[in-house]
């Protein structure tokens, strides 16, 4: 049997200690599955958990790889660890006692050494566990299959997803996150299906670490992924010129490198700490700090990306890494750099590297293969089982209607137009942190108090947190200035002043919105629902937010969805063709 006739499956693992994930490709490079581990576990960010969960992995392999002759296991980290990590481990700095005692020389970076060493220790243990559960499952369920392991550079796996999942046949690629093997940034040229490294930053100075510190200074928890709160709070503040001067004094940009001011870095950092939010203060007390910190982040990324354009012979930018989740920054990149087109994948942070690693492994084995330039579909995760929906309908003692052949779309649009808040579960779950119409909470954006109502009664989160508008693509230019397609809710744009009163629930305090563009071929069912709402109301926009409550991942099962319905102010729940409502709600 020839090598390419072998039924080979590519299993990508994100083995980072936070946001682990797993993906599966078939022998033709088709994506069969991609999902973050947090969804199955219902544990936010799945900290210190394996991507190949021992309970889940046999089911996934049985469903997607039953005829396998061979497996290629692709990991999102190089096998060899950086010198500093090996030295710190040898000296005991990564042990519990070493972390408690804060051993080690202070590095010129934004975080405390106990935080740095804790992350390195967690990553060390995550690396030791790579593929253990997968190996046990393969040995039992696929005894005749051959198995090969691949380990890839971390930033390269980010770049692979950003480029192979893009609509570009050539592009410049920027990866900016907290850290990789040697540093926090890497830049590539993408052409003819190949990624060519242009520059890799080295050292502990990191924009990812910077934003984590900013999150901490604002009184939020970056371990829990609360950087989102800083972006929401920033719109309530103004530039603090003194704070901005301190931030600009901590580091400078040299081409594609961040260079610290070694003499004054900690002096400026200590000054910033004096502006931190105190325990008895409301978040709004540090709105100026959040605004200024976000401004500095955007300014710095813009300058780096502009410098990248000078080195790369392309006007297309593919942007990956955790910092590419900053939609405020993303929305300004095309206006402040020479690039003409921007692509951010649906999972730019570490969960996406599971798919990036699998794509790299496939292309290594098929160098002649050329990826057709097209946007990656984000709908790659799990489905809700039909028998689970039927059990809920039978036993939940809730009013329920089975509405096939599109009738559920009409009924849902009626409820939304009446001001009801709707849980909407359809098809396969989204890969990435944002609900894009398959695991969403939806509402009418025309109501001025709708955002506050959802924050208070459904999501149980802070009042300053904004909500996203999903807009029919053909109407996007009518609602947003300098409109750009945003299929994954990846950039924040400014609303036109003339439409602010039409959709107040999705307009942030500064007149912006983190939009999702919707086209029929991207999600026909969700598009049909928004189209029906448009016909009823004259407004081609819905409020769209992730189907969860604060502190929990997006719902994964029927039980998760029903739990949110029954323990929050959600009015109704649609799962496929079933409409569940609260007792007493008029359909």
PDB file of C-alpha atoms in Angstrom, residues 268-531:
ATOM      1  CA  UNK A 268       7.779  52.873  35.887  1.00  0.00           C
ATOM      2  CA  UNK A 269       6.122  49.574  36.786  1.00  0.00           C
ATOM      3  CA  UNK A 270       6.024  50.559  40.468  1.00  0.00           C
ATOM      4  CA  UNK A 271       4.454  53.891  39.516  1.00  0.00           C
ATOM      5  CA  UNK A 272       1.765  52.042  37.578  1.00  0.00           C
ATOM      6  CA  UNK A 273       1.034  49.878  40.602  1.00  0.00           C
ATOM      7  CA  UNK A 274       0.121  53.013  42.565  1.00  0.00           C
ATOM      8  CA  UNK A 275      -2.804  53.515  40.144  1.00  0.00           C
ATOM      9  CA  UNK A 276      -4.178  49.995  40.633  1.00  0.00           C
ATOM     10  CA  UNK A 277      -7.757  49.359  41.675  1.00  0.00           C
ATOM     11  CA  UNK A 278      -8.180  48.864  45.406  1.00  0.00           C
ATOM     12  CA  UNK A 279     -10.407  46.137  46.821  1.00  0.00           C
ATOM     13  CA  UNK A 280     -13.104  48.524  47.983  1.00  0.00           C
ATOM     14  CA  UNK A 281     -13.305  50.378  44.669  1.00  0.00           C
ATOM     15  CA  UNK A 282     -15.764  49.834  41.843  1.00  0.00           C
ATOM     16  CA  UNK A 283     -14.273  48.867  38.470  1.00  0.00           C
ATOM     17  CA  UNK A 284     -15.173  52.275  37.051  1.00  0.00           C
ATOM     18  CA  UNK A 285     -12.616  53.831  39.422  1.00  0.00           C
ATOM     19  CA  UNK A 286      -9.826  52.580  37.145  1.00  0.00           C
ATOM     20  CA  UNK A 287     -11.527  53.231  33.818  1.00  0.00           C
ATOM     21  CA  UNK A 288      -8.813  55.740  32.867  1.00  0.00           C
ATOM     22  CA  UNK A 289      -6.108  53.153  33.609  1.00  0.00           C
ATOM     23  CA  UNK A 290      -7.913  50.580  31.445  1.00  0.00           C
ATOM     24  CA  UNK A 291      -8.397  53.099  28.628  1.00  0.00           C
ATOM     25  CA  UNK A 292      -4.795  54.274  28.704  1.00  0.00           C
ATOM     26  CA  UNK A 293      -3.484  50.714  28.938  1.00  0.00           C
ATOM     27  CA  UNK A 294      -5.600  49.634  25.978  1.00  0.00           C
ATOM     28  CA  UNK A 295      -4.451  52.695  24.015  1.00  0.00           C
ATOM     29  CA  UNK A 296      -0.799  51.821  24.633  1.00  0.00           C
ATOM     30  CA  UNK A 297      -1.383  48.196  23.612  1.00  0.00           C
ATOM     31  CA  UNK A 298      -3.080  49.222  20.360  1.00  0.00           C
ATOM     32  CA  UNK A 299      -0.423  51.831  19.627  1.00  0.00           C
ATOM     33  CA  UNK A 300       2.360  49.304  20.136  1.00  0.00           C
ATOM     34  CA  UNK A 301       0.761  46.574  18.018  1.00  0.00           C
ATOM     35  CA  UNK A 302       0.045  49.064  15.235  1.00  0.00           C
ATOM     36  CA  UNK A 303       3.713  50.082  15.114  1.00  0.00           C
ATOM     37  CA  UNK A 304       4.929  46.481  15.084  1.00  0.00           C
ATOM     38  CA  UNK A 305       2.502  45.548  12.311  1.00  0.00           C
ATOM     39  CA  UNK A 306       3.487  48.617  10.283  1.00  0.00           C
ATOM     40  CA  UNK A 307       7.135  47.552  10.585  1.00  0.00           C
ATOM     41  CA  UNK A 308       6.181  44.044   9.448  1.00  0.00           C
ATOM     42  CA  UNK A 309       4.675  45.488   6.275  1.00  0.00           C
ATOM     43  CA  UNK A 310       8.052  46.977   5.380  1.00  0.00           C
ATOM     44  CA  UNK A 311       9.632  43.494   5.471  1.00  0.00           C
ATOM     45  CA  UNK A 312       6.858  41.448   3.896  1.00  0.00           C
ATOM     46  CA  UNK A 313       5.876  41.792   0.247  1.00  0.00           C
ATOM     47  CA  UNK A 314       2.151  41.523   0.878  1.00  0.00           C
ATOM     48  CA  UNK A 315      -0.794  43.749   1.708  1.00  0.00           C
ATOM     49  CA  UNK A 316      -2.579  40.845   3.423  1.00  0.00           C
ATOM     50  CA  UNK A 317      -2.141  40.311   7.162  1.00  0.00           C
ATOM     51  CA  UNK A 318      -2.894  37.054   9.012  1.00  0.00           C
ATOM     52  CA  UNK A 319      -2.846  37.674  12.766  1.00  0.00           C
ATOM     53  CA  UNK A 320      -2.623  34.935  15.420  1.00  0.00           C
ATOM     54  CA  UNK A 321      -1.732  34.426  19.065  1.00  0.00           C
ATOM     55  CA  UNK A 322      -3.662  35.364  22.184  1.00  0.00           C
ATOM     56  CA  UNK A 323      -3.178  39.099  21.562  1.00  0.00           C
ATOM     57  CA  UNK A 324      -5.208  38.716  18.357  1.00  0.00           C
ATOM     58  CA  UNK A 325      -8.281  38.321  20.571  1.00  0.00           C
ATOM     59  CA  UNK A 326      -8.106  42.057  21.284  1.00  0.00           C
ATOM     60  CA  UNK A 327     -10.936  43.154  19.009  1.00  0.00           C
ATOM     61  CA  UNK A 328     -10.454  46.846  19.823  1.00  0.00           C
ATOM     62  CA  UNK A 329      -6.923  46.693  18.450  1.00  0.00           C
ATOM     63  CA  UNK A 330      -7.961  44.535  15.487  1.00  0.00           C
ATOM     64  CA  UNK A 331     -10.571  47.067  14.425  1.00  0.00           C
ATOM     65  CA  UNK A 332      -7.881  49.754  14.040  1.00  0.00           C
ATOM     66  CA  UNK A 333      -5.151  47.770  12.294  1.00  0.00           C
ATOM     67  CA  UNK A 334      -6.171  48.487   8.719  1.00  0.00           C
ATOM     68  CA  UNK A 335      -6.659  52.189   9.459  1.00  0.00           C
ATOM     69  CA  UNK A 336      -3.253  52.621  11.098  1.00  0.00           C
ATOM     70  CA  UNK A 337      -1.003  50.304   9.079  1.00  0.00           C
ATOM     71  CA  UNK A 338      -0.375  49.916   5.312  1.00  0.00           C
ATOM     72  CA  UNK A 339      -2.091  46.502   5.188  1.00  0.00           C
ATOM     73  CA  UNK A 340      -5.249  46.328   3.071  1.00  0.00           C
ATOM     74  CA  UNK A 341      -6.778  43.065   4.342  1.00  0.00           C
ATOM     75  CA  UNK A 342      -6.830  41.427   7.768  1.00  0.00           C
ATOM     76  CA  UNK A 343      -7.650  37.858   8.773  1.00  0.00           C
ATOM     77  CA  UNK A 344      -7.905  36.681  12.379  1.00  0.00           C
ATOM     78  CA  UNK A 345      -8.858  32.998  12.806  1.00  0.00           C
ATOM     79  CA  UNK A 346     -11.826  32.037  15.005  1.00  0.00           C
ATOM     80  CA  UNK A 347      -9.468  30.542  17.617  1.00  0.00           C
ATOM     81  CA  UNK A 348      -6.329  32.727  17.530  1.00  0.00           C
ATOM     82  CA  UNK A 349      -5.262  31.833  21.092  1.00  0.00           C
ATOM     83  CA  UNK A 350      -3.729  28.562  22.259  1.00  0.00           C
ATOM     84  CA  UNK A 351      -6.810  26.399  21.681  1.00  0.00           C
ATOM     85  CA  UNK A 352      -6.376  27.104  17.962  1.00  0.00           C
ATOM     86  CA  UNK A 353      -2.855  25.664  17.961  1.00  0.00           C
ATOM     87  CA  UNK A 354      -4.340  22.155  18.202  1.00  0.00           C
ATOM     88  CA  UNK A 355      -5.673  22.648  14.692  1.00  0.00           C
ATOM     89  CA  UNK A 356      -2.537  24.515  13.599  1.00  0.00           C
ATOM     90  CA  UNK A 357      -0.346  21.576  14.647  1.00  0.00           C
ATOM     91  CA  UNK A 358      -2.542  19.066  12.795  1.00  0.00           C
ATOM     92  CA  UNK A 359      -2.465  21.227   9.643  1.00  0.00           C
ATOM     93  CA  UNK A 360       1.334  21.423   9.815  1.00  0.00           C
ATOM     94  CA  UNK A 361       1.606  17.648  10.125  1.00  0.00           C
ATOM     95  CA  UNK A 362      -0.691  17.118   7.156  1.00  0.00           C
ATOM     96  CA  UNK A 363       1.255  19.561   4.974  1.00  0.00           C
ATOM     97  CA  UNK A 364       4.558  17.985   6.004  1.00  0.00           C
ATOM     98  CA  UNK A 365       3.265  14.655   4.701  1.00  0.00           C
ATOM     99  CA  UNK A 366       1.679  16.211   1.598  1.00  0.00           C
ATOM    100  CA  UNK A 367       4.105  18.894   0.417  1.00  0.00           C
ATOM    101  CA  UNK A 368       2.421  18.929  -2.964  1.00  0.00           C
ATOM    102  CA  UNK A 369      -0.933  19.809  -1.385  1.00  0.00           C
ATOM    103  CA  UNK A 370      -2.219  23.354  -1.842  1.00  0.00           C
ATOM    104  CA  UNK A 371      -4.842  24.746   0.499  1.00  0.00           C
ATOM    105  CA  UNK A 372      -7.643  26.511  -1.357  1.00  0.00           C
ATOM    106  CA  UNK A 373      -7.792  30.062   0.014  1.00  0.00           C
ATOM    107  CA  UNK A 374     -11.060  30.329   1.934  1.00  0.00           C
ATOM    108  CA  UNK A 375     -12.228  31.335   5.360  1.00  0.00           C
ATOM    109  CA  UNK A 376     -12.193  28.543   7.901  1.00  0.00           C
ATOM    110  CA  UNK A 377     -15.637  27.527   9.101  1.00  0.00           C
ATOM    111  CA  UNK A 378     -15.743  27.900  12.899  1.00  0.00           C
ATOM    112  CA  UNK A 379     -18.457  25.258  13.262  1.00  0.00           C
ATOM    113  CA  UNK A 380     -16.149  22.325  13.975  1.00  0.00           C
ATOM    114  CA  UNK A 381     -17.141  21.164  17.461  1.00  0.00           C
ATOM    115  CA  UNK A 382     -19.623  18.765  19.018  1.00  0.00           C
ATOM    116  CA  UNK A 383     -23.259  18.240  18.130  1.00  0.00           C
ATOM    117  CA  UNK A 384     -26.184  17.869  20.504  1.00  0.00           C
ATOM    118  CA  UNK A 385     -27.535  14.314  20.329  1.00  0.00           C
ATOM    119  CA  UNK A 386     -31.128  14.055  19.162  1.00  0.00           C
ATOM    120  CA  UNK A 387     -32.085  11.547  21.849  1.00  0.00           C
ATOM    121  CA  UNK A 388     -30.891  14.001  24.510  1.00  0.00           C
ATOM    122  CA  UNK A 389     -33.215  16.680  23.080  1.00  0.00           C
ATOM    123  CA  UNK A 390     -36.100  14.225  23.113  1.00  0.00           C
ATOM    124  CA  UNK A 391     -35.410  13.283  26.740  1.00  0.00           C
ATOM    125  CA  UNK A 392     -35.510  16.942  27.713  1.00  0.00           C
ATOM    126  CA  UNK A 393     -38.795  17.364  25.853  1.00  0.00           C
ATOM    127  CA  UNK A 394     -40.244  14.322  27.635  1.00  0.00           C
ATOM    128  CA  UNK A 395     -39.074  14.900  31.202  1.00  0.00           C
ATOM    129  CA  UNK A 396     -38.372  18.620  31.713  1.00  0.00           C
ATOM    130  CA  UNK A 397     -42.045  19.486  32.322  1.00  0.00           C
ATOM    131  CA  UNK A 398     -41.569  22.609  30.234  1.00  0.00           C
ATOM    132  CA  UNK A 399     -43.835  23.815  27.430  1.00  0.00           C
ATOM    133  CA  UNK A 400     -42.226  22.483  24.270  1.00  0.00           C
ATOM    134  CA  UNK A 401     -43.067  22.484  20.570  1.00  0.00           C
ATOM    135  CA  UNK A 402     -41.434  20.484  17.797  1.00  0.00           C
ATOM    136  CA  UNK A 403     -41.337  22.817  14.776  1.00  0.00           C
ATOM    137  CA  UNK A 404     -39.651  21.211  11.740  1.00  0.00           C
ATOM    138  CA  UNK A 405     -39.054  22.544   8.236  1.00  0.00           C
ATOM    139  CA  UNK A 406     -38.065  26.044   9.318  1.00  0.00           C
ATOM    140  CA  UNK A 407     -41.112  26.709  11.469  1.00  0.00           C
ATOM    141  CA  UNK A 408     -38.867  27.049  14.520  1.00  0.00           C
ATOM    142  CA  UNK A 409     -37.062  29.943  12.830  1.00  0.00           C
ATOM    143  CA  UNK A 410     -40.322  31.824  12.367  1.00  0.00           C
ATOM    144  CA  UNK A 411     -41.382  31.154  15.959  1.00  0.00           C
ATOM    145  CA  UNK A 412     -37.990  32.240  17.306  1.00  0.00           C
ATOM    146  CA  UNK A 413     -38.094  35.466  15.273  1.00  0.00           C
ATOM    147  CA  UNK A 414     -41.548  36.223  16.715  1.00  0.00           C
ATOM    148  CA  UNK A 415     -40.238  35.809  20.267  1.00  0.00           C
ATOM    149  CA  UNK A 416     -37.201  37.993  19.601  1.00  0.00           C
ATOM    150  CA  UNK A 417     -39.356  40.725  18.066  1.00  0.00           C
ATOM    151  CA  UNK A 418     -41.510  40.605  21.219  1.00  0.00           C
ATOM    152  CA  UNK A 419     -38.449  41.339  23.367  1.00  0.00           C
ATOM    153  CA  UNK A 420     -37.842  37.822  24.655  1.00  0.00           C
ATOM    154  CA  UNK A 421     -34.315  36.568  25.420  1.00  0.00           C
ATOM    155  CA  UNK A 422     -33.589  33.366  23.541  1.00  0.00           C
ATOM    156  CA  UNK A 423     -31.043  30.573  23.921  1.00  0.00           C
ATOM    157  CA  UNK A 424     -30.163  29.304  20.440  1.00  0.00           C
ATOM    158  CA  UNK A 425     -28.412  25.933  19.951  1.00  0.00           C
ATOM    159  CA  UNK A 426     -27.958  24.623  16.417  1.00  0.00           C
ATOM    160  CA  UNK A 427     -25.638  22.201  14.614  1.00  0.00           C
ATOM    161  CA  UNK A 428     -21.970  22.002  15.554  1.00  0.00           C
ATOM    162  CA  UNK A 429     -20.412  24.126  18.268  1.00  0.00           C
ATOM    163  CA  UNK A 430     -18.067  26.971  17.385  1.00  0.00           C
ATOM    164  CA  UNK A 431     -14.298  26.453  17.660  1.00  0.00           C
ATOM    165  CA  UNK A 432     -12.918  29.425  19.537  1.00  0.00           C
ATOM    166  CA  UNK A 433     -14.095  31.615  22.404  1.00  0.00           C
ATOM    167  CA  UNK A 434     -17.001  33.364  20.678  1.00  0.00           C
ATOM    168  CA  UNK A 435     -20.546  32.238  20.015  1.00  0.00           C
ATOM    169  CA  UNK A 436     -21.274  32.790  16.326  1.00  0.00           C
ATOM    170  CA  UNK A 437     -24.873  31.685  16.062  1.00  0.00           C
ATOM    171  CA  UNK A 438     -24.741  28.011  17.036  1.00  0.00           C
ATOM    172  CA  UNK A 439     -24.355  28.355  20.831  1.00  0.00           C
ATOM    173  CA  UNK A 440     -25.729  31.868  21.343  1.00  0.00           C
ATOM    174  CA  UNK A 441     -28.010  33.931  23.529  1.00  0.00           C
ATOM    175  CA  UNK A 442     -29.969  36.263  21.249  1.00  0.00           C
ATOM    176  CA  UNK A 443     -32.096  39.327  21.892  1.00  0.00           C
ATOM    177  CA  UNK A 444     -33.676  42.397  20.281  1.00  0.00           C
ATOM    178  CA  UNK A 445     -31.104  45.231  20.055  1.00  0.00           C
ATOM    179  CA  UNK A 446     -33.801  47.931  19.795  1.00  0.00           C
ATOM    180  CA  UNK A 447     -34.538  47.882  23.539  1.00  0.00           C
ATOM    181  CA  UNK A 448     -32.406  50.430  25.394  1.00  0.00           C
ATOM    182  CA  UNK A 449     -32.344  48.373  28.600  1.00  0.00           C
ATOM    183  CA  UNK A 450     -31.815  44.950  26.989  1.00  0.00           C
ATOM    184  CA  UNK A 451     -28.051  44.862  27.613  1.00  0.00           C
ATOM    185  CA  UNK A 452     -28.471  45.741  31.280  1.00  0.00           C
ATOM    186  CA  UNK A 453     -31.249  43.167  31.604  1.00  0.00           C
ATOM    187  CA  UNK A 454     -29.084  40.360  30.203  1.00  0.00           C
ATOM    188  CA  UNK A 455     -26.089  41.378  32.330  1.00  0.00           C
ATOM    189  CA  UNK A 456     -28.248  41.433  35.452  1.00  0.00           C
ATOM    190  CA  UNK A 457     -30.666  38.535  34.932  1.00  0.00           C
ATOM    191  CA  UNK A 458     -29.013  36.104  32.499  1.00  0.00           C
ATOM    192  CA  UNK A 459     -25.223  36.411  32.446  1.00  0.00           C
ATOM    193  CA  UNK A 460     -24.857  37.706  36.047  1.00  0.00           C
ATOM    194  CA  UNK A 461     -21.954  39.943  35.146  1.00  0.00           C
ATOM    195  CA  UNK A 462     -20.833  43.563  35.510  1.00  0.00           C
ATOM    196  CA  UNK A 463     -22.988  46.363  34.123  1.00  0.00           C
ATOM    197  CA  UNK A 464     -20.170  47.823  32.010  1.00  0.00           C
ATOM    198  CA  UNK A 465     -19.791  44.680  29.870  1.00  0.00           C
ATOM    199  CA  UNK A 466     -21.007  45.297  26.279  1.00  0.00           C
ATOM    200  CA  UNK A 467     -22.849  43.033  23.866  1.00  0.00           C
ATOM    201  CA  UNK A 468     -22.071  42.218  20.269  1.00  0.00           C
ATOM    202  CA  UNK A 469     -24.164  43.054  17.211  1.00  0.00           C
ATOM    203  CA  UNK A 470     -24.567  40.439  14.500  1.00  0.00           C
ATOM    204  CA  UNK A 471     -25.431  42.148  11.215  1.00  0.00           C
ATOM    205  CA  UNK A 472     -26.455  40.934   7.780  1.00  0.00           C
ATOM    206  CA  UNK A 473     -23.420  41.588   5.606  1.00  0.00           C
ATOM    207  CA  UNK A 474     -25.244  43.584   2.957  1.00  0.00           C
ATOM    208  CA  UNK A 475     -26.369  46.045   5.645  1.00  0.00           C
ATOM    209  CA  UNK A 476     -22.983  46.309   7.358  1.00  0.00           C
ATOM    210  CA  UNK A 477     -21.887  49.523   5.571  1.00  0.00           C
ATOM    211  CA  UNK A 478     -25.147  51.198   6.607  1.00  0.00           C
ATOM    212  CA  UNK A 479     -24.438  50.563  10.288  1.00  0.00           C
ATOM    213  CA  UNK A 480     -20.644  50.882  10.617  1.00  0.00           C
ATOM    214  CA  UNK A 481     -18.095  53.452   9.555  1.00  0.00           C
ATOM    215  CA  UNK A 482     -15.255  52.018   7.455  1.00  0.00           C
ATOM    216  CA  UNK A 483     -17.062  48.684   7.502  1.00  0.00           C
ATOM    217  CA  UNK A 484     -14.991  45.481   7.448  1.00  0.00           C
ATOM    218  CA  UNK A 485     -16.195  41.892   7.320  1.00  0.00           C
ATOM    219  CA  UNK A 486     -15.883  40.323  10.769  1.00  0.00           C
ATOM    220  CA  UNK A 487     -17.071  36.708  10.459  1.00  0.00           C
ATOM    221  CA  UNK A 488     -15.756  35.590  13.850  1.00  0.00           C
ATOM    222  CA  UNK A 489     -16.651  38.690  15.883  1.00  0.00           C
ATOM    223  CA  UNK A 490     -12.952  39.554  15.786  1.00  0.00           C
ATOM    224  CA  UNK A 491     -12.913  43.346  15.431  1.00  0.00           C
ATOM    225  CA  UNK A 492     -14.572  46.380  16.975  1.00  0.00           C
ATOM    226  CA  UNK A 493     -15.819  49.139  14.648  1.00  0.00           C
ATOM    227  CA  UNK A 494     -17.590  52.447  15.135  1.00  0.00           C
ATOM    228  CA  UNK A 495     -21.317  52.718  14.513  1.00  0.00           C
ATOM    229  CA  UNK A 496     -22.599  55.425  12.224  1.00  0.00           C
ATOM    230  CA  UNK A 497     -24.204  58.184  14.356  1.00  0.00           C
ATOM    231  CA  UNK A 498     -27.439  57.906  12.374  1.00  0.00           C
ATOM    232  CA  UNK A 499     -28.153  54.338  13.559  1.00  0.00           C
ATOM    233  CA  UNK A 500     -27.299  54.600  17.272  1.00  0.00           C
ATOM    234  CA  UNK A 501     -30.931  54.948  18.320  1.00  0.00           C
ATOM    235  CA  UNK A 502     -31.986  51.944  16.221  1.00  0.00           C
ATOM    236  CA  UNK A 503     -29.842  49.384  18.105  1.00  0.00           C
ATOM    237  CA  UNK A 504     -28.918  50.902  21.504  1.00  0.00           C
ATOM    238  CA  UNK A 505     -28.510  47.528  23.235  1.00  0.00           C
ATOM    239  CA  UNK A 506     -25.414  46.704  21.170  1.00  0.00           C
ATOM    240  CA  UNK A 507     -23.799  50.151  21.075  1.00  0.00           C
ATOM    241  CA  UNK A 508     -20.997  50.465  23.618  1.00  0.00           C
ATOM    242  CA  UNK A 509     -20.587  53.658  25.604  1.00  0.00           C
ATOM    243  CA  UNK A 510     -17.969  54.952  23.135  1.00  0.00           C
ATOM    244  CA  UNK A 511     -20.180  54.354  20.097  1.00  0.00           C
ATOM    245  CA  UNK A 512     -18.516  51.110  18.974  1.00  0.00           C
ATOM    246  CA  UNK A 513     -19.523  47.471  18.660  1.00  0.00           C
ATOM    247  CA  UNK A 514     -17.649  44.174  18.328  1.00  0.00           C
ATOM    248  CA  UNK A 515     -19.565  42.983  15.324  1.00  0.00           C
ATOM    249  CA  UNK A 516     -20.185  39.651  13.695  1.00  0.00           C
ATOM    250  CA  UNK A 517     -20.771  39.726   9.939  1.00  0.00           C
ATOM    251  CA  UNK A 518     -23.302  37.169   8.723  1.00  0.00           C
ATOM    252  CA  UNK A 519     -23.600  35.754   5.213  1.00  0.00           C
ATOM    253  CA  UNK A 520     -25.994  33.029   4.105  1.00  0.00           C
ATOM    254  CA  UNK A 521     -23.324  30.569   3.008  1.00  0.00           C
ATOM    255  CA  UNK A 522     -21.466  30.942   6.316  1.00  0.00           C
ATOM    256  CA  UNK A 523     -24.447  29.896   8.476  1.00  0.00           C
ATOM    257  CA  UNK A 524     -27.716  29.448   6.534  1.00  0.00           C
ATOM    258  CA  UNK A 525     -29.922  28.724   9.544  1.00  0.00           C
ATOM    259  CA  UNK A 526     -28.699  31.676  11.604  1.00  0.00           C
ATOM    260  CA  UNK A 527     -28.909  33.878   8.519  1.00  0.00           C
ATOM    261  CA  UNK A 528     -32.530  32.813   8.019  1.00  0.00           C
ATOM    262  CA  UNK A 529     -33.367  33.722  11.632  1.00  0.00           C
ATOM    263  CA  UNK A 530     -31.812  37.187  11.317  1.00  0.00           C
ATOM    264  CA  UNK A 531     -33.569  37.648   7.985  1.00  0.00           C
TER     265      UNK A 531
END
